[in-house]
């Protein structure tokens, strides 16, 4: 079996050495990099060939890539690197890696064109000045062949292990049996749909009821399809920590049921949760785990993927195990996990690792031409998460902190550039005095000031890499993101100016204190290319109704498949009662408190046990809880608090036991409204005191208008569908297994409306 590797991947494996060095040095954006390559190509002669596809072999290894350019007239191959700042700041290890790549391309071209020698050139193009610095070395074909073979020899032992691992993995997956014996009702049609989508190379949108085991019901068929479909990687993408854990638990169950299954599972976590030295900078002179990182990486990588003494694959590389391996080899756990992502079979991580503009997993998949499969857990969350990824906001406090930073005080050019942004911002606010304003385009003068400022900051950071300034860098990154989204501005986003910050701090508004925002409304144009890049993708949730809404906002391919899995639960298991005498509309909130408290107390006395009560806001929750405690002090109750730490969240959930009783007050759409599992007597009912509709405010009204223009359903897309999705998710906490029984009280007269009832699960029978 042949192992295929990209030139860049080969050289990053064999030629990286020394420290991990992440001292802040400005780097070109992807667009700037592409533009720089185009500039370099345009300066060459008429015979110049850009983007030359090359490949070659060594024993069982196939190496492929795309050289930046070849000039037959000069017999010169170019490896073009764009940069910002000063060349003399470039670490020697970077130059070493670049030469390694260039010379591999040189040999592949010599072999393809049957050349005896060639000039190999490293072309460094400054994207700011457009100036080139060129280093050229004349190389014989024989020398380049020896260099190529040396890189391959360093890699081939690992490649042979990979080939062997892949063969054993695929053989084991082919015979893998479902770990629970029989499928639950609803699991089999879900699994069949996932499998068929993988075989057809399609995108699947799957609505499946809460509690049927969607995680294992999607992972198992996709892994079964992997061998025949030549799937290299499965990416399980979750919105929350709970979703990640459910995937890891399901994969552990698969491994337990098939001990010979050599599946490499990796969990990716956020940097702040993996960093061992948060007080140190990420470079060898500061952090001991960055010093010599690439020199110790091979041993750490080998240890991470080593088999056990019984020949079985080691346990999943969850956060704690990655940390143990990293510390045993004195390397950074966070960056070790990023390196391990190249060699794992299944990677479990947050949405942003794939869908964000700089998503690690998507970047690796593109660079290595992997055939990938995506599982997007609780996909209803991807709408709002996608909007946040592609929204850029510039709060005034960020600029104020940058202007008062030590760097601005010491360096006049930096201070002047920041002051110009401030003056332009003040002028913008004077021209737009309304509390909330939507603009047709991003203001030209502010954009120009930001561009000039980031250019000046780029120069400063390049000249002073050892002078970190957190406030200045925070502003710099916000400004760069804003500029990038301004370049991509279209009907999917809108530009607005809000003076809400002054009102929030209860003081008069001053020009320059507004929040300037490029607000993404429809993430589809950004998500669609990522979905299309995968061989197959399945987006699943209990609440994906109506399907057209999610297809429109998430950018699903036109040929995507929709499946609505029938519920395994019977109507008798869940009493759904509508309190038509209660209105939770904002003007009626105060009047609703007494009947809500009475209804909750009545239900508790009729059937004591554990209940969750959901409210639309913390204020509403606190008012209801206070009245309930006053009128029914004998009924135990506990409340979710604002910004509740993870430890307190665990304590909140720990109170739900098979023998406990009480009512927990929580916020709809919050941490306890989805992704938690309280089967049996741990939870026997829920109260939902809201339709979950987003607040009517100027921002949402502008979104409604944009949705109306784009899809002809402004109110539904902005208010109704997102609200009821939260209601169904919250109510879905009650019935988790085929033996569960419970009650849900929908406390608002609008739940009796036909349009609303039609968006509730079909198996519910409301009364």
Short mmCIF file of C-alpha atoms in Angstrom, two decimals, residues 258-666:
data_model
loop_
_atom_site.label_atom_id
_atom_site.label_comp_id
_atom_site.label_asym_id
_atom_site.label_seq_id
_atom_site.Cartn_x
_atom_site.Cartn_y
_atom_site.Cartn_z
CA UNK A 258 -14.02 -4.20 20.06
CA UNK A 259 -10.67 -4.32 21.90
CA UNK A 260 -8.79 -4.97 18.65
CA UNK A 261 -10.08 -1.72 17.09
CA UNK A 262 -7.00 0.49 16.54
CA UNK A 263 -8.83 3.79 16.40
CA UNK A 264 -6.80 6.89 17.19
CA UNK A 265 -9.12 9.33 18.95
CA UNK A 266 -8.02 12.86 19.84
CA UNK A 267 -9.79 15.56 21.85
CA UNK A 268 -8.97 19.19 21.05
CA UNK A 269 -9.55 21.73 23.83
CA UNK A 270 -9.17 25.49 24.07
CA UNK A 271 -5.73 26.94 24.69
CA UNK A 272 -6.66 28.45 28.07
CA UNK A 273 -7.68 24.99 29.33
CA UNK A 274 -4.48 23.28 28.15
CA UNK A 275 -1.80 25.86 28.94
CA UNK A 276 0.57 24.83 31.77
CA UNK A 277 2.23 28.25 32.09
CA UNK A 278 -0.37 30.97 31.43
CA UNK A 279 2.02 33.57 32.88
CA UNK A 280 4.67 32.84 30.23
CA UNK A 281 4.93 33.67 26.53
CA UNK A 282 4.97 30.91 23.90
CA UNK A 283 8.65 30.85 23.00
CA UNK A 284 11.74 29.06 24.21
CA UNK A 285 13.21 32.01 26.09
CA UNK A 286 10.11 32.23 28.28
CA UNK A 287 8.37 28.85 28.52
CA UNK A 288 10.29 25.63 29.29
CA UNK A 289 7.71 23.59 27.35
CA UNK A 290 8.38 25.66 24.19
CA UNK A 291 12.17 25.28 24.47
CA UNK A 292 13.32 22.52 22.11
CA UNK A 293 9.69 21.64 21.33
CA UNK A 294 10.38 20.33 17.79
CA UNK A 295 13.45 18.39 18.93
CA UNK A 296 11.37 16.46 21.49
CA UNK A 297 8.19 16.24 19.40
CA UNK A 298 9.06 12.94 17.60
CA UNK A 299 9.38 11.02 20.89
CA UNK A 300 6.18 12.58 22.28
CA UNK A 301 4.29 11.76 19.08
CA UNK A 302 5.51 8.17 19.11
CA UNK A 303 4.52 7.77 22.77
CA UNK A 304 1.06 9.20 22.14
CA UNK A 305 0.29 6.66 19.43
CA UNK A 306 2.16 3.69 20.88
CA UNK A 307 0.29 0.42 21.24
CA UNK A 308 -0.10 -1.32 24.59
CA UNK A 309 1.85 -4.41 25.62
CA UNK A 310 -1.10 -6.49 24.43
CA UNK A 311 -0.84 -4.95 20.97
CA UNK A 312 -3.92 -2.79 21.41
CA UNK A 313 -4.14 0.89 20.60
CA UNK A 314 -3.57 3.10 23.63
CA UNK A 315 -6.60 4.87 25.17
CA UNK A 316 -8.11 7.93 23.53
CA UNK A 317 -6.00 11.06 23.60
CA UNK A 318 -8.36 13.04 25.78
CA UNK A 319 -7.18 16.22 27.45
CA UNK A 320 -5.65 14.59 30.55
CA UNK A 321 -3.81 11.91 28.59
CA UNK A 322 -2.34 14.42 26.12
CA UNK A 323 -1.16 16.42 29.12
CA UNK A 324 0.48 13.38 30.68
CA UNK A 325 2.34 12.51 27.47
CA UNK A 326 3.36 16.13 26.91
CA UNK A 327 4.76 16.61 30.40
CA UNK A 328 6.63 13.29 30.24
CA UNK A 329 8.47 14.69 27.21
CA UNK A 330 8.65 18.34 28.33
CA UNK A 331 6.54 19.75 25.49
CA UNK A 332 3.48 21.99 25.46
CA UNK A 333 0.21 19.98 25.74
CA UNK A 334 -1.81 22.42 23.63
CA UNK A 335 0.58 22.47 20.68
CA UNK A 336 1.26 18.74 21.00
CA UNK A 337 -2.47 18.13 20.49
CA UNK A 338 -2.41 20.28 17.35
CA UNK A 339 0.47 18.20 15.97
CA UNK A 340 -1.33 14.95 16.85
CA UNK A 341 -4.37 16.07 14.83
CA UNK A 342 -2.35 15.23 11.70
CA UNK A 343 -2.27 11.53 12.63
CA UNK A 344 -5.54 10.87 14.47
CA UNK A 345 -8.45 8.96 12.89
CA UNK A 346 -11.22 10.75 14.81
CA UNK A 347 -10.84 14.29 16.14
CA UNK A 348 -13.40 15.62 18.63
CA UNK A 349 -13.46 19.39 19.06
CA UNK A 350 -15.42 22.62 18.96
CA UNK A 351 -17.11 23.99 15.81
CA UNK A 352 -14.46 26.68 15.42
CA UNK A 353 -11.67 24.14 14.78
CA UNK A 354 -13.24 23.53 11.38
CA UNK A 355 -15.61 26.37 10.51
CA UNK A 356 -13.70 29.44 11.72
CA UNK A 357 -11.82 31.41 9.03
CA UNK A 358 -8.54 30.12 10.48
CA UNK A 359 -9.84 26.70 11.56
CA UNK A 360 -6.99 24.25 12.22
CA UNK A 361 -8.77 21.12 10.99
CA UNK A 362 -9.94 22.66 7.73
CA UNK A 363 -6.46 24.07 7.06
CA UNK A 364 -4.83 20.68 7.66
CA UNK A 365 -7.41 18.91 5.51
CA UNK A 366 -6.82 21.29 2.60
CA UNK A 367 -3.03 21.21 2.88
CA UNK A 368 -2.94 17.40 2.98
CA UNK A 369 -5.88 16.77 0.64
CA UNK A 370 -7.55 14.53 3.21
CA UNK A 371 -10.84 12.88 2.47
CA UNK A 372 -12.82 13.98 5.51
CA UNK A 373 -16.20 13.27 7.07
CA UNK A 374 -17.96 15.74 9.37
CA UNK A 375 -20.40 15.13 12.17
CA UNK A 376 -21.91 18.38 13.45
CA UNK A 377 -23.55 17.81 16.82
CA UNK A 378 -26.55 19.89 17.96
CA UNK A 379 -26.41 21.60 14.59
CA UNK A 380 -29.14 24.11 15.46
CA UNK A 381 -26.41 25.94 17.41
CA UNK A 382 -24.32 26.45 14.28
CA UNK A 383 -26.54 29.33 13.13
CA UNK A 384 -25.72 31.55 16.10
CA UNK A 385 -22.16 30.28 16.47
CA UNK A 386 -21.56 30.90 12.78
CA UNK A 387 -22.84 34.45 13.10
CA UNK A 388 -20.41 35.11 15.95
CA UNK A 389 -17.45 33.71 13.98
CA UNK A 390 -18.09 36.09 11.09
CA UNK A 391 -19.08 39.16 13.09
CA UNK A 392 -16.45 41.82 13.80
CA UNK A 393 -16.96 44.38 16.53
CA UNK A 394 -14.85 47.31 17.68
CA UNK A 395 -15.80 48.43 21.21
CA UNK A 396 -14.50 51.84 22.29
CA UNK A 397 -12.85 50.39 25.42
CA UNK A 398 -10.46 48.38 23.24
CA UNK A 399 -9.18 51.52 21.55
CA UNK A 400 -9.06 53.43 24.84
CA UNK A 401 -6.92 50.73 26.46
CA UNK A 402 -4.57 50.65 23.45
CA UNK A 403 -4.16 54.45 23.53
CA UNK A 404 -3.32 54.37 27.25
CA UNK A 405 -0.91 51.43 26.93
CA UNK A 406 2.80 51.76 27.80
CA UNK A 407 3.73 51.22 24.16
CA UNK A 408 1.61 54.15 22.96
CA UNK A 409 3.16 56.34 25.64
CA UNK A 410 6.71 55.46 24.52
CA UNK A 411 6.28 55.36 20.73
CA UNK A 412 4.94 58.52 19.09
CA UNK A 413 4.10 56.94 15.68
CA UNK A 414 1.91 54.35 17.40
CA UNK A 415 0.17 57.01 19.50
CA UNK A 416 -0.47 59.19 16.44
CA UNK A 417 -1.98 56.29 14.49
CA UNK A 418 -4.29 55.38 17.37
CA UNK A 419 -5.28 59.02 17.87
CA UNK A 420 -6.24 59.29 14.21
CA UNK A 421 -8.57 56.32 14.59
CA UNK A 422 -10.10 58.02 17.62
CA UNK A 423 -10.62 61.32 15.74
CA UNK A 424 -12.23 59.54 12.79
CA UNK A 425 -14.46 57.58 15.16
CA UNK A 426 -15.57 60.79 16.91
CA UNK A 427 -16.39 62.40 13.55
CA UNK A 428 -18.42 59.33 12.56
CA UNK A 429 -20.48 59.53 15.76
CA UNK A 430 -21.10 63.24 15.26
CA UNK A 431 -22.48 62.48 11.81
CA UNK A 432 -24.75 59.70 13.15
CA UNK A 433 -26.36 60.80 16.40
CA UNK A 434 -29.21 58.25 16.59
CA UNK A 435 -28.93 55.55 19.29
CA UNK A 436 -28.74 52.91 16.57
CA UNK A 437 -27.79 53.38 12.92
CA UNK A 438 -27.40 50.94 10.04
CA UNK A 439 -25.03 52.00 7.25
CA UNK A 440 -24.96 50.86 3.63
CA UNK A 441 -21.21 50.21 3.72
CA UNK A 442 -18.39 50.39 6.23
CA UNK A 443 -17.34 54.06 6.69
CA UNK A 444 -14.47 54.78 4.27
CA UNK A 445 -12.60 57.21 6.52
CA UNK A 446 -12.69 54.95 9.55
CA UNK A 447 -11.60 51.98 7.44
CA UNK A 448 -8.69 54.00 6.02
CA UNK A 449 -7.64 55.11 9.51
CA UNK A 450 -7.78 51.51 10.75
CA UNK A 451 -5.73 50.31 7.78
CA UNK A 452 -3.09 52.98 8.39
CA UNK A 453 -3.05 52.16 12.09
CA UNK A 454 -2.67 48.41 11.64
CA UNK A 455 0.13 49.03 9.12
CA UNK A 456 1.92 51.16 11.71
CA UNK A 457 1.30 48.56 14.41
CA UNK A 458 2.57 45.81 12.10
CA UNK A 459 5.80 47.72 11.67
CA UNK A 460 6.04 48.32 15.41
CA UNK A 461 5.48 44.68 16.34
CA UNK A 462 8.01 43.55 13.73
CA UNK A 463 10.63 45.97 15.11
CA UNK A 464 9.89 45.17 18.78
CA UNK A 465 9.03 41.45 18.98
CA UNK A 466 10.24 41.19 22.58
CA UNK A 467 7.97 43.96 23.87
CA UNK A 468 4.55 42.34 24.27
CA UNK A 469 1.64 44.68 24.92
CA UNK A 470 -1.64 42.87 25.53
CA UNK A 471 -3.90 45.91 25.16
CA UNK A 472 -2.27 46.98 21.91
CA UNK A 473 -2.40 43.46 20.46
CA UNK A 474 -6.08 43.08 21.44
CA UNK A 475 -6.95 46.24 19.52
CA UNK A 476 -4.74 45.15 16.62
CA UNK A 477 -6.46 41.77 16.25
CA UNK A 478 -9.93 43.34 16.52
CA UNK A 479 -9.02 45.91 13.87
CA UNK A 480 -7.58 43.27 11.53
CA UNK A 481 -10.69 41.11 11.86
CA UNK A 482 -12.87 44.12 11.18
CA UNK A 483 -10.86 44.96 8.05
CA UNK A 484 -11.07 41.38 6.85
CA UNK A 485 -14.84 41.25 7.28
CA UNK A 486 -15.12 44.66 5.59
CA UNK A 487 -13.33 43.16 2.55
CA UNK A 488 -15.88 40.31 2.56
CA UNK A 489 -18.93 42.51 3.20
CA UNK A 490 -22.05 41.52 1.27
CA UNK A 491 -25.77 40.97 1.79
CA UNK A 492 -24.97 38.30 4.40
CA UNK A 493 -23.88 40.99 6.89
CA UNK A 494 -24.74 44.55 7.90
CA UNK A 495 -22.81 47.49 9.30
CA UNK A 496 -24.23 49.19 12.38
CA UNK A 497 -23.30 51.76 14.99
CA UNK A 498 -24.74 51.47 18.48
CA UNK A 499 -24.59 53.90 21.37
CA UNK A 500 -25.75 51.25 23.83
CA UNK A 501 -22.43 51.26 25.70
CA UNK A 502 -23.08 54.70 27.18
CA UNK A 503 -26.59 53.78 28.27
CA UNK A 504 -25.26 50.57 29.82
CA UNK A 505 -22.85 52.58 31.96
CA UNK A 506 -25.62 55.06 32.84
CA UNK A 507 -23.85 58.15 31.53
CA UNK A 508 -24.36 60.59 28.70
CA UNK A 509 -23.15 59.43 25.31
CA UNK A 510 -19.99 61.09 23.98
CA UNK A 511 -18.88 60.93 20.32
CA UNK A 512 -16.33 58.16 19.93
CA UNK A 513 -18.07 55.93 22.47
CA UNK A 514 -20.20 53.96 20.02
CA UNK A 515 -19.74 50.30 19.15
CA UNK A 516 -18.98 49.82 15.46
CA UNK A 517 -19.95 46.41 14.16
CA UNK A 518 -19.99 44.32 11.00
CA UNK A 519 -22.77 41.98 12.04
CA UNK A 520 -23.12 38.68 10.25
CA UNK A 521 -26.76 37.72 9.73
CA UNK A 522 -26.45 34.75 7.36
CA UNK A 523 -23.35 32.58 7.91
CA UNK A 524 -24.13 30.41 4.87
CA UNK A 525 -21.59 31.97 2.45
CA UNK A 526 -18.78 31.22 4.91
CA UNK A 527 -19.95 27.77 6.04
CA UNK A 528 -20.88 26.41 2.63
CA UNK A 529 -17.30 26.07 1.27
CA UNK A 530 -16.28 24.20 4.42
CA UNK A 531 -19.17 21.75 4.04
CA UNK A 532 -18.39 21.26 0.35
CA UNK A 533 -14.72 20.58 1.15
CA UNK A 534 -15.68 17.44 3.10
CA UNK A 535 -16.46 14.15 1.35
CA UNK A 536 -19.59 13.83 3.49
CA UNK A 537 -21.16 15.73 6.36
CA UNK A 538 -24.03 15.05 8.73
CA UNK A 539 -25.59 17.87 10.72
CA UNK A 540 -27.89 16.47 13.38
CA UNK A 541 -30.09 17.70 16.21
CA UNK A 542 -33.46 17.17 17.83
CA UNK A 543 -34.58 20.61 16.62
CA UNK A 544 -34.01 21.31 12.93
CA UNK A 545 -37.48 22.37 12.00
CA UNK A 546 -38.28 23.76 9.55
CA UNK A 547 -35.50 22.24 7.46
CA UNK A 548 -35.57 25.07 4.93
CA UNK A 549 -34.55 27.59 7.61
CA UNK A 550 -31.38 25.65 8.46
CA UNK A 551 -30.58 24.89 4.83
CA UNK A 552 -30.79 28.61 4.00
CA UNK A 553 -28.77 29.90 6.95
CA UNK A 554 -26.12 27.17 7.05
CA UNK A 555 -25.53 27.06 3.29
CA UNK A 556 -26.27 23.38 2.76
CA UNK A 557 -25.55 22.12 -0.78
CA UNK A 558 -28.56 22.03 -3.08
CA UNK A 559 -28.37 18.23 -3.25
CA UNK A 560 -28.33 17.75 0.52
CA UNK A 561 -30.53 15.05 2.03
CA UNK A 562 -33.12 15.64 4.76
CA UNK A 563 -34.32 12.97 7.18
CA UNK A 564 -36.78 13.39 10.03
CA UNK A 565 -36.40 10.34 12.25
CA UNK A 566 -39.62 9.12 13.82
CA UNK A 567 -39.68 9.35 17.58
CA UNK A 568 -39.40 6.10 19.54
CA UNK A 569 -41.47 7.67 22.31
CA UNK A 570 -45.24 7.33 22.65
CA UNK A 571 -47.53 10.26 23.36
CA UNK A 572 -48.58 8.76 26.72
CA UNK A 573 -45.01 9.10 28.00
CA UNK A 574 -45.14 12.90 27.93
CA UNK A 575 -48.11 14.97 29.02
CA UNK A 576 -47.83 18.31 27.25
CA UNK A 577 -50.18 20.86 28.80
CA UNK A 578 -50.69 24.42 27.55
CA UNK A 579 -51.49 27.06 30.18
CA UNK A 580 -53.70 29.20 27.97
CA UNK A 581 -54.63 31.48 30.88
CA UNK A 582 -51.03 32.81 31.14
CA UNK A 583 -49.29 35.37 28.92
CA UNK A 584 -45.52 35.80 29.24
CA UNK A 585 -45.37 38.73 26.82
CA UNK A 586 -43.13 41.43 28.23
CA UNK A 587 -45.96 43.81 29.30
CA UNK A 588 -47.67 40.91 31.10
CA UNK A 589 -44.63 39.55 32.98
CA UNK A 590 -45.56 40.93 36.40
CA UNK A 591 -49.12 39.60 36.11
CA UNK A 592 -47.83 36.16 35.05
CA UNK A 593 -45.77 35.50 38.18
CA UNK A 594 -48.59 34.47 40.54
CA UNK A 595 -50.34 32.00 38.18
CA UNK A 596 -46.95 30.51 37.20
CA UNK A 597 -46.03 29.93 40.84
CA UNK A 598 -49.45 28.43 41.57
CA UNK A 599 -49.27 26.07 38.57
CA UNK A 600 -45.78 24.87 39.50
CA UNK A 601 -46.76 24.25 43.12
CA UNK A 602 -49.91 22.39 42.07
CA UNK A 603 -47.95 20.09 39.75
CA UNK A 604 -45.32 19.42 42.42
CA UNK A 605 -47.92 18.48 45.02
CA UNK A 606 -49.74 16.20 42.59
CA UNK A 607 -46.49 14.41 41.65
CA UNK A 608 -43.48 15.22 43.82
CA UNK A 609 -40.09 14.86 42.12
CA UNK A 610 -37.49 16.89 40.24
CA UNK A 611 -38.52 19.58 37.78
CA UNK A 612 -36.80 22.22 35.65
CA UNK A 613 -38.48 25.59 35.16
CA UNK A 614 -37.25 27.71 32.25
CA UNK A 615 -37.58 31.48 31.91
CA UNK A 616 -36.61 33.91 29.19
CA UNK A 617 -34.17 35.98 31.28
CA UNK A 618 -32.37 36.04 34.62
CA UNK A 619 -34.53 38.94 35.78
CA UNK A 620 -37.74 37.04 35.04
CA UNK A 621 -36.27 33.91 36.67
CA UNK A 622 -35.33 35.77 39.87
CA UNK A 623 -38.75 37.41 40.16
CA UNK A 624 -40.51 34.05 39.73
CA UNK A 625 -38.17 32.25 42.14
CA UNK A 626 -38.58 34.94 44.80
CA UNK A 627 -42.37 34.76 44.65
CA UNK A 628 -42.36 30.96 44.59
CA UNK A 629 -40.09 30.80 47.66
CA UNK A 630 -42.33 33.27 49.49
CA UNK A 631 -45.59 31.46 48.70
CA UNK A 632 -44.33 27.84 48.83
CA UNK A 633 -41.38 27.73 51.24
CA UNK A 634 -41.82 23.98 51.79
CA UNK A 635 -40.88 23.13 48.17
CA UNK A 636 -37.11 22.85 47.66
CA UNK A 637 -35.79 25.00 44.84
CA UNK A 638 -32.45 26.19 43.45
CA UNK A 639 -31.50 28.69 40.76
CA UNK A 640 -29.08 29.15 37.90
CA UNK A 641 -26.98 32.29 38.31
CA UNK A 642 -25.42 34.63 35.76
CA UNK A 643 -22.08 33.44 34.34
CA UNK A 644 -22.23 30.31 36.48
CA UNK A 645 -18.77 28.66 36.80
CA UNK A 646 -18.43 25.03 35.70
CA UNK A 647 -18.06 23.85 39.31
CA UNK A 648 -21.36 25.45 40.31
CA UNK A 649 -23.00 24.01 37.20
CA UNK A 650 -21.95 20.52 38.31
CA UNK A 651 -23.38 21.20 41.79
CA UNK A 652 -26.63 22.43 40.20
CA UNK A 653 -26.99 19.15 38.27
CA UNK A 654 -25.84 16.99 41.20
CA UNK A 655 -29.04 17.90 43.06
CA UNK A 656 -31.05 15.89 40.51
CA UNK A 657 -30.96 12.37 41.98
CA UNK A 658 -33.33 9.42 41.77
CA UNK A 659 -34.61 10.17 45.29
CA UNK A 660 -34.44 13.99 45.50
CA UNK A 661 -37.30 16.42 45.02
CA UNK A 662 -37.44 20.07 44.05
CA UNK A 663 -37.70 22.64 41.27
CA UNK A 664 -34.64 24.12 39.57
CA UNK A 665 -35.02 27.54 37.94
CA UNK A 666 -32.99 27.98 34.74
#
